[in-house]
PDB file of C-alpha atoms in Angstrom:
ATOM      1  CA  UNK A   1     -11.089  10.205  -0.732  1.00 73.00           C
ATOM      2  CA  UNK A   2      -7.733  11.894  -1.092  1.00 80.00           C
ATOM      3  CA  UNK A   3      -6.167  12.380  -4.500  1.00 88.00           C
ATOM      4  CA  UNK A   4      -2.413  11.956  -4.427  1.00 93.00           C
ATOM      5  CA  UNK A   5      -0.020  12.732  -7.246  1.00 94.00           C
ATOM      6  CA  UNK A   6       3.654  11.904  -7.578  1.00 96.00           C
ATOM      7  CA  UNK A   7       6.427  13.188  -9.796  1.00 96.00           C
ATOM      8  CA  UNK A   8       8.240  11.788 -11.649  1.00 96.00           C
ATOM      9  CA  UNK A   9       6.229   8.724 -12.610  1.00 95.00           C
ATOM     10  CA  UNK A  10       9.409   6.934 -13.595  1.00 96.00           C
ATOM     11  CA  UNK A  11      13.097   7.594 -14.031  1.00 97.00           C
ATOM     12  CA  UNK A  12      16.274   5.864 -15.025  1.00 97.00           C
ATOM     13  CA  UNK A  13      19.287   7.043 -13.079  1.00 97.00           C
ATOM     14  CA  UNK A  14      22.988   6.390 -12.939  1.00 97.00           C
ATOM     15  CA  UNK A  15      24.685   4.828  -9.974  1.00 97.00           C
ATOM     16  CA  UNK A  16      25.890   7.389  -7.438  1.00 97.00           C
ATOM     17  CA  UNK A  17      23.361  10.075  -8.302  1.00 97.00           C
ATOM     18  CA  UNK A  18      20.318  11.220  -6.329  1.00 98.00           C
ATOM     19  CA  UNK A  19      16.654  11.538  -7.224  1.00 98.00           C
ATOM     20  CA  UNK A  20      13.985  13.581  -5.465  1.00 98.00           C
ATOM     21  CA  UNK A  21      10.420  12.336  -5.653  1.00 98.00           C
ATOM     22  CA  UNK A  22       7.556  14.722  -5.019  1.00 98.00           C
ATOM     23  CA  UNK A  23       4.201  13.857  -3.497  1.00 97.00           C
ATOM     24  CA  UNK A  24       1.218  16.199  -3.515  1.00 96.00           C
ATOM     25  CA  UNK A  25      -2.068  15.606  -1.683  1.00 93.00           C
ATOM     26  CA  UNK A  26      -5.233  17.466  -2.593  1.00 92.00           C
ATOM     27  CA  UNK A  27      -6.101  18.148   1.054  1.00 89.00           C
ATOM     28  CA  UNK A  28      -4.269  18.921   4.268  1.00 89.00           C
ATOM     29  CA  UNK A  29      -3.055  15.844   6.119  1.00 88.00           C
ATOM     30  CA  UNK A  30      -1.014  15.509   9.273  1.00 85.00           C
ATOM     31  CA  UNK A  31       0.883  12.396   8.268  1.00 88.00           C
ATOM     32  CA  UNK A  32       2.286  11.218   4.978  1.00 93.00           C
ATOM     33  CA  UNK A  33       4.013   7.902   4.441  1.00 95.00           C
ATOM     34  CA  UNK A  34       6.702   6.743   2.056  1.00 97.00           C
ATOM     35  CA  UNK A  35       6.822   3.094   1.034  1.00 97.00           C
ATOM     36  CA  UNK A  36       9.199   1.098  -1.128  1.00 97.00           C
ATOM     37  CA  UNK A  37       8.093  -1.811  -3.285  1.00 93.00           C
ATOM     38  CA  UNK A  38      11.018  -3.804  -4.587  1.00 92.00           C
ATOM     39  CA  UNK A  39      10.472  -5.939  -7.692  1.00 87.00           C
ATOM     40  CA  UNK A  40       8.032  -8.731  -6.943  1.00 83.00           C
ATOM     41  CA  UNK A  41       7.790  -7.742  -3.297  1.00 87.00           C
ATOM     42  CA  UNK A  42       5.282  -6.187  -0.978  1.00 89.00           C
ATOM     43  CA  UNK A  43       5.329  -2.660   0.365  1.00 93.00           C
ATOM     44  CA  UNK A  44       7.815  -1.722   3.063  1.00 95.00           C
ATOM     45  CA  UNK A  45       7.470   1.488   5.012  1.00 96.00           C
ATOM     46  CA  UNK A  46      10.507   3.758   4.700  1.00 97.00           C
ATOM     47  CA  UNK A  47       9.386   6.614   6.931  1.00 96.00           C
ATOM     48  CA  UNK A  48       6.537   8.705   8.232  1.00 94.00           C
ATOM     49  CA  UNK A  49       6.682  12.352   7.241  1.00 93.00           C
ATOM     50  CA  UNK A  50       5.210  14.659   9.871  1.00 86.00           C
ATOM     51  CA  UNK A  51       4.641  18.317   9.162  1.00 83.00           C
ATOM     52  CA  UNK A  52       6.694  20.476  11.472  1.00 81.00           C
ATOM     53  CA  UNK A  53       8.929  17.738  12.810  1.00 84.00           C
ATOM     54  CA  UNK A  54      11.575  15.311  11.677  1.00 89.00           C
ATOM     55  CA  UNK A  55      10.536  12.257   9.732  1.00 93.00           C
ATOM     56  CA  UNK A  56      10.390   8.964  11.603  1.00 93.00           C
ATOM     57  CA  UNK A  57      12.381   6.225   9.884  1.00 96.00           C
ATOM     58  CA  UNK A  58      11.794   2.507  10.038  1.00 95.00           C
ATOM     59  CA  UNK A  59      14.499   0.053  10.917  1.00 94.00           C
ATOM     60  CA  UNK A  60      16.901  -0.358   8.026  1.00 95.00           C
ATOM     61  CA  UNK A  61      16.284   3.096   6.569  1.00 97.00           C
ATOM     62  CA  UNK A  62      18.368   6.150   7.454  1.00 96.00           C
ATOM     63  CA  UNK A  63      18.003   9.856   6.879  1.00 96.00           C
ATOM     64  CA  UNK A  64      21.306  10.175   5.039  1.00 97.00           C
ATOM     65  CA  UNK A  65      20.113   7.740   2.393  1.00 97.00           C
ATOM     66  CA  UNK A  66      16.455   8.792   2.255  1.00 98.00           C
ATOM     67  CA  UNK A  67      16.122  12.434   3.358  1.00 97.00           C
ATOM     68  CA  UNK A  68      12.527  13.592   3.558  1.00 96.00           C
ATOM     69  CA  UNK A  69      11.046  17.056   3.554  1.00 94.00           C
ATOM     70  CA  UNK A  70       7.568  18.044   4.662  1.00 94.00           C
ATOM     71  CA  UNK A  71       7.273  21.814   4.186  1.00 92.00           C
ATOM     72  CA  UNK A  72       3.476  21.999   4.536  1.00 92.00           C
ATOM     73  CA  UNK A  73       0.377  19.898   5.079  1.00 91.00           C
ATOM     74  CA  UNK A  74      -0.105  18.924   1.427  1.00 93.00           C
ATOM     75  CA  UNK A  75       3.397  18.195   0.158  1.00 95.00           C
ATOM     76  CA  UNK A  76       6.393  15.988   0.818  1.00 96.00           C
ATOM     77  CA  UNK A  77       9.544  14.919  -0.954  1.00 97.00           C
ATOM     78  CA  UNK A  78      11.668  11.807  -0.659  1.00 98.00           C
ATOM     79  CA  UNK A  79      15.232  11.822  -1.941  1.00 98.00           C
ATOM     80  CA  UNK A  80      17.018   8.610  -2.791  1.00 98.00           C
ATOM     81  CA  UNK A  81      20.690   9.472  -2.351  1.00 98.00           C
ATOM     82  CA  UNK A  82      23.849   7.955  -3.767  1.00 97.00           C
ATOM     83  CA  UNK A  83      21.831   5.403  -5.641  1.00 97.00           C
ATOM     84  CA  UNK A  84      22.843   1.848  -6.407  1.00 97.00           C
ATOM     85  CA  UNK A  85      21.044  -0.793  -8.495  1.00 96.00           C
ATOM     86  CA  UNK A  86      19.588  -2.178  -5.254  1.00 95.00           C
ATOM     87  CA  UNK A  87      17.523   1.015  -4.988  1.00 97.00           C
ATOM     88  CA  UNK A  88      15.605   0.088  -8.126  1.00 97.00           C
ATOM     89  CA  UNK A  89      12.037  -0.050  -6.843  1.00 96.00           C
ATOM     90  CA  UNK A  90       8.664   1.576  -6.953  1.00 95.00           C
ATOM     91  CA  UNK A  91       8.375   4.345  -4.377  1.00 97.00           C
ATOM     92  CA  UNK A  92       4.876   5.208  -3.213  1.00 96.00           C
ATOM     93  CA  UNK A  93       3.582   7.896  -0.952  1.00 96.00           C
ATOM     94  CA  UNK A  94       0.344   7.640   0.940  1.00 94.00           C
ATOM     95  CA  UNK A  95      -1.785   9.693   3.283  1.00 92.00           C
ATOM     96  CA  UNK A  96      -4.955   9.237   5.267  1.00 86.00           C
ATOM     97  CA  UNK A  97      -7.982  10.353   3.320  1.00 74.00           C
ATOM     98  CA  UNK A  98      -8.969  13.952   3.344  1.00 53.00           C
ATOM     99  CA  UNK A  99     -12.367  15.571   3.624  1.00 49.00           C
ATOM    100  CA  UNK A 100     -12.748  14.495   7.229  1.00 53.00           C
ATOM    101  CA  UNK A 101     -12.201  10.820   6.463  1.00 60.00           C
ATOM    102  CA  UNK A 102      -8.868   9.921   8.023  1.00 71.00           C
ATOM    103  CA  UNK A 103      -9.467   6.229   8.538  1.00 78.00           C
ATOM    104  CA  UNK A 104      -8.223   5.091   5.147  1.00 86.00           C
ATOM    105  CA  UNK A 105      -4.866   5.308   3.436  1.00 89.00           C
ATOM    106  CA  UNK A 106      -4.783   6.478  -0.151  1.00 91.00           C
ATOM    107  CA  UNK A 107      -1.799   5.990  -2.380  1.00 93.00           C
ATOM    108  CA  UNK A 108      -0.133   7.896  -5.121  1.00 93.00           C
ATOM    109  CA  UNK A 109       0.527   6.189  -8.462  1.00 93.00           C
ATOM    110  CA  UNK A 110       4.129   5.496  -7.544  1.00 95.00           C
ATOM    111  CA  UNK A 111       7.520   6.403  -8.961  1.00 96.00           C
ATOM    112  CA  UNK A 112       9.260   3.587 -10.787  1.00 95.00           C
ATOM    113  CA  UNK A 113      13.001   4.006 -10.333  1.00 97.00           C
ATOM    114  CA  UNK A 114      15.628   2.081 -12.259  1.00 97.00           C
ATOM    115  CA  UNK A 115      19.265   2.520 -11.292  1.00 97.00           C
ATOM    116  CA  UNK A 116      21.904   1.462 -13.788  1.00 96.00           C
TER     117      UNK A 116
ATOM    118  CA  UNK B   1       4.450  -8.098  16.415  1.00 74.00           C
ATOM    119  CA  UNK B   2       2.241  -6.942  13.617  1.00 83.00           C
ATOM    120  CA  UNK B   3       2.186  -9.075  10.502  1.00 91.00           C
ATOM    121  CA  UNK B   4       0.017  -9.998   7.576  1.00 95.00           C
ATOM    122  CA  UNK B   5       0.145 -13.361   5.833  1.00 95.00           C
ATOM    123  CA  UNK B   6      -1.149 -14.012   2.373  1.00 96.00           C
ATOM    124  CA  UNK B   7      -0.391 -17.697   1.900  1.00 96.00           C
ATOM    125  CA  UNK B   8      -1.083 -17.799  -1.826  1.00 95.00           C
ATOM    126  CA  UNK B   9       1.555 -16.126  -3.980  1.00 95.00           C
ATOM    127  CA  UNK B  10      -0.229 -16.850  -7.241  1.00 96.00           C
ATOM    128  CA  UNK B  11      -3.793 -17.948  -8.033  1.00 97.00           C
ATOM    129  CA  UNK B  12      -5.219 -18.809 -11.423  1.00 97.00           C
ATOM    130  CA  UNK B  13      -8.945 -18.973 -12.045  1.00 97.00           C
ATOM    131  CA  UNK B  14     -11.147 -19.160 -15.110  1.00 97.00           C
ATOM    132  CA  UNK B  15     -13.290 -16.202 -16.028  1.00 97.00           C
ATOM    133  CA  UNK B  16     -16.687 -16.570 -14.381  1.00 97.00           C
ATOM    134  CA  UNK B  17     -15.366 -18.744 -11.579  1.00 97.00           C
ATOM    135  CA  UNK B  18     -15.528 -17.741  -7.944  1.00 97.00           C
ATOM    136  CA  UNK B  19     -12.504 -16.393  -6.121  1.00 97.00           C
ATOM    137  CA  UNK B  20     -11.251 -16.360  -2.562  1.00 98.00           C
ATOM    138  CA  UNK B  21      -7.967 -14.752  -1.547  1.00 98.00           C
ATOM    139  CA  UNK B  22      -6.760 -15.538   1.932  1.00 98.00           C
ATOM    140  CA  UNK B  23      -5.387 -13.138   4.491  1.00 97.00           C
ATOM    141  CA  UNK B  24      -4.397 -13.752   8.093  1.00 96.00           C
ATOM    142  CA  UNK B  25      -3.104 -11.080  10.420  1.00 95.00           C
ATOM    143  CA  UNK B  26      -1.401 -10.681  13.743  1.00 92.00           C
ATOM    144  CA  UNK B  27      -2.021  -7.371  15.443  1.00 87.00           C
ATOM    145  CA  UNK B  28      -1.949  -6.269  19.063  1.00 75.00           C
ATOM    146  CA  UNK B  29      -4.827  -3.816  18.932  1.00 72.00           C
ATOM    147  CA  UNK B  30      -8.212  -3.933  17.254  1.00 76.00           C
ATOM    148  CA  UNK B  31      -7.164  -3.842  13.632  1.00 86.00           C
ATOM    149  CA  UNK B  32      -8.329  -1.812  10.716  1.00 91.00           C
ATOM    150  CA  UNK B  33      -8.240  -4.177   7.734  1.00 94.00           C
ATOM    151  CA  UNK B  34      -7.908  -3.360   4.071  1.00 95.00           C
ATOM    152  CA  UNK B  35      -7.680  -4.952   0.669  1.00 97.00           C
ATOM    153  CA  UNK B  36      -5.924  -3.094  -2.124  1.00 97.00           C
ATOM    154  CA  UNK B  37      -5.494  -3.987  -5.788  1.00 96.00           C
ATOM    155  CA  UNK B  38      -2.517  -3.062  -7.935  1.00 93.00           C
ATOM    156  CA  UNK B  39      -2.690  -3.393 -11.695  1.00 90.00           C
ATOM    157  CA  UNK B  40       0.545  -3.481 -13.686  1.00 83.00           C
ATOM    158  CA  UNK B  41       2.243  -0.096 -13.639  1.00 78.00           C
ATOM    159  CA  UNK B  42      -0.395   1.358 -11.355  1.00 81.00           C
ATOM    160  CA  UNK B  43      -0.585   2.482  -7.762  1.00 85.00           C
ATOM    161  CA  UNK B  44      -2.739   0.869  -5.107  1.00 91.00           C
ATOM    162  CA  UNK B  45      -6.500   1.154  -5.294  1.00 93.00           C
ATOM    163  CA  UNK B  46      -8.616   0.531  -2.235  1.00 93.00           C
ATOM    164  CA  UNK B  47     -11.108  -2.298  -2.698  1.00 96.00           C
ATOM    165  CA  UNK B  48     -12.671  -2.364   0.745  1.00 95.00           C
ATOM    166  CA  UNK B  49     -12.025  -1.856   4.426  1.00 93.00           C
ATOM    167  CA  UNK B  50     -13.232  -3.104   7.794  1.00 92.00           C
ATOM    168  CA  UNK B  51     -13.144  -1.316  11.119  1.00 86.00           C
ATOM    169  CA  UNK B  52     -16.093  -2.596  13.107  1.00 85.00           C
ATOM    170  CA  UNK B  53     -19.707  -3.639  12.818  1.00 87.00           C
ATOM    171  CA  UNK B  54     -20.971  -6.073  10.222  1.00 89.00           C
ATOM    172  CA  UNK B  55     -18.200  -8.564   9.594  1.00 91.00           C
ATOM    173  CA  UNK B  56     -19.106  -8.943   5.924  1.00 96.00           C
ATOM    174  CA  UNK B  57     -18.089  -5.831   4.020  1.00 96.00           C
ATOM    175  CA  UNK B  58     -18.813  -4.932   0.442  1.00 96.00           C
ATOM    176  CA  UNK B  59     -16.318  -3.188  -1.772  1.00 95.00           C
ATOM    177  CA  UNK B  60     -15.922  -1.924  -5.285  1.00 94.00           C
ATOM    178  CA  UNK B  61     -15.903  -4.077  -8.398  1.00 94.00           C
ATOM    179  CA  UNK B  62     -18.150  -6.703  -6.795  1.00 96.00           C
ATOM    180  CA  UNK B  63     -15.650  -7.750  -4.123  1.00 97.00           C
ATOM    181  CA  UNK B  64     -16.520  -8.572  -0.553  1.00 98.00           C
ATOM    182  CA  UNK B  65     -14.519  -9.650   2.482  1.00 98.00           C
ATOM    183  CA  UNK B  66     -15.388 -11.317   5.737  1.00 96.00           C
ATOM    184  CA  UNK B  67     -13.701 -10.569   9.043  1.00 94.00           C
ATOM    185  CA  UNK B  68     -13.376 -13.548  11.353  1.00 94.00           C
ATOM    186  CA  UNK B  69     -11.858 -12.537  14.644  1.00 91.00           C
ATOM    187  CA  UNK B  70     -11.550 -16.099  15.920  1.00 91.00           C
ATOM    188  CA  UNK B  71      -9.432 -17.018  12.917  1.00 93.00           C
ATOM    189  CA  UNK B  72      -7.633 -13.658  12.588  1.00 93.00           C
ATOM    190  CA  UNK B  73      -8.652 -13.708   8.955  1.00 96.00           C
ATOM    191  CA  UNK B  74      -9.983 -11.247   6.424  1.00 97.00           C
ATOM    192  CA  UNK B  75     -10.494 -13.187   3.213  1.00 98.00           C
ATOM    193  CA  UNK B  76     -11.466 -11.496  -0.026  1.00 98.00           C
ATOM    194  CA  UNK B  77     -14.112 -13.037  -2.252  1.00 98.00           C
ATOM    195  CA  UNK B  78     -15.804 -12.474  -5.560  1.00 98.00           C
ATOM    196  CA  UNK B  79     -18.556 -14.736  -6.899  1.00 97.00           C
ATOM    197  CA  UNK B  80     -17.680 -14.372 -10.569  1.00 97.00           C
ATOM    198  CA  UNK B  81     -14.275 -13.199 -11.742  1.00 97.00           C
ATOM    199  CA  UNK B  82     -13.807 -11.012 -14.822  1.00 96.00           C
ATOM    200  CA  UNK B  83     -10.704 -10.936 -16.990  1.00 95.00           C
ATOM    201  CA  UNK B  84     -10.127  -7.346 -15.871  1.00 94.00           C
ATOM    202  CA  UNK B  85      -9.672  -8.556 -12.286  1.00 96.00           C
ATOM    203  CA  UNK B  86      -6.230  -9.906 -13.145  1.00 96.00           C
ATOM    204  CA  UNK B  87      -3.888  -7.943 -10.884  1.00 96.00           C
ATOM    205  CA  UNK B  88      -1.953  -8.129  -7.623  1.00 95.00           C
ATOM    206  CA  UNK B  89      -3.988  -8.037  -4.432  1.00 97.00           C
ATOM    207  CA  UNK B  90      -2.614  -6.843  -1.111  1.00 97.00           C
ATOM    208  CA  UNK B  91      -4.091  -7.295   2.326  1.00 97.00           C
ATOM    209  CA  UNK B  92      -3.087  -4.697   4.907  1.00 96.00           C
ATOM    210  CA  UNK B  93      -3.642  -3.979   8.590  1.00 94.00           C
ATOM    211  CA  UNK B  94      -3.291  -0.797  10.597  1.00 89.00           C
ATOM    212  CA  UNK B  95      -4.672   1.196  13.475  1.00 81.00           C
ATOM    213  CA  UNK B  96      -5.301   4.809  14.421  1.00 78.00           C
ATOM    214  CA  UNK B  97      -2.105   6.650  15.242  1.00 75.00           C
ATOM    215  CA  UNK B  98      -3.327  10.058  16.328  1.00 67.00           C
ATOM    216  CA  UNK B  99      -6.895  10.142  17.502  1.00 70.00           C
ATOM    217  CA  UNK B 100      -8.907   8.733  14.659  1.00 68.00           C
ATOM    218  CA  UNK B 101      -6.246   9.232  11.995  1.00 76.00           C
ATOM    219  CA  UNK B 102      -4.980   6.011  10.512  1.00 79.00           C
ATOM    220  CA  UNK B 103      -1.283   5.355  10.972  1.00 84.00           C
ATOM    221  CA  UNK B 104       1.085   3.241   8.921  1.00 88.00           C
ATOM    222  CA  UNK B 105      -0.053   0.026   7.302  1.00 91.00           C
ATOM    223  CA  UNK B 106       1.491  -3.423   7.391  1.00 93.00           C
ATOM    224  CA  UNK B 107       1.139  -5.296   4.126  1.00 95.00           C
ATOM    225  CA  UNK B 108       1.061  -8.912   3.128  1.00 95.00           C
ATOM    226  CA  UNK B 109       3.343 -10.029   0.323  1.00 94.00           C
ATOM    227  CA  UNK B 110       0.498  -9.962  -2.182  1.00 95.00           C
ATOM    228  CA  UNK B 111      -1.368 -12.523  -4.282  1.00 97.00           C
ATOM    229  CA  UNK B 112      -1.034 -12.387  -8.041  1.00 96.00           C
ATOM    230  CA  UNK B 113      -4.312 -13.263  -9.752  1.00 97.00           C
ATOM    231  CA  UNK B 114      -4.332 -14.633 -13.282  1.00 97.00           C
ATOM    232  CA  UNK B 115      -7.651 -15.033 -15.071  1.00 97.00           C
ATOM    233  CA  UNK B 116      -8.018 -17.527 -17.917  1.00 94.00           C
ATOM    234  CA  UNK B 117     -10.522 -16.649 -20.623  1.00 88.00           C
TER     235      UNK B 117
END
């Protein structure tokens, strides 16, 4: 299975600021995914981060608000820009398992964001 | 359109009782099916998965799930619940995106499990 870490684990931010969340996978993966989990809700896909190409955003999410970087096959960042209280959520990254097993998604521990 | 339905938002069971969490899906291709568990303040942990073959799959922590194609269901079961099983359970569906690599997942809204001592 893949081991995925995220930083920070949680943060409290002021309205109008930006936060960059880092996601590190312990093996090389072609795709990484960023999900948002609003309070009491399920997971919603924000975007797919592909190494060497632009991220693919889901309907309702735009690059200006959630810019994503994918500089190599083990790392990605998600920035939440110009934050508002509505952005308060848990942000999770995921990737297909490493070690030759790419048929399962593994998740990082999440970043709990509170916007005041 | 792809979708996952977990009809039960909240289930309460007594410790030692049996458990069944329901999941129905709508998916155009042959689905890959998953159950994840999320404890408070934690990320998602994979309980079990189904791709093909035996429709009854065993997972970690004594959980099992049965795939029923005719009913588009993938219900999670456990014969005897422990207090530590209290958590949120998510059913998810996906499919390979590039070759055999799994693409994005579609999640149900989750079922919150409370266990009475």
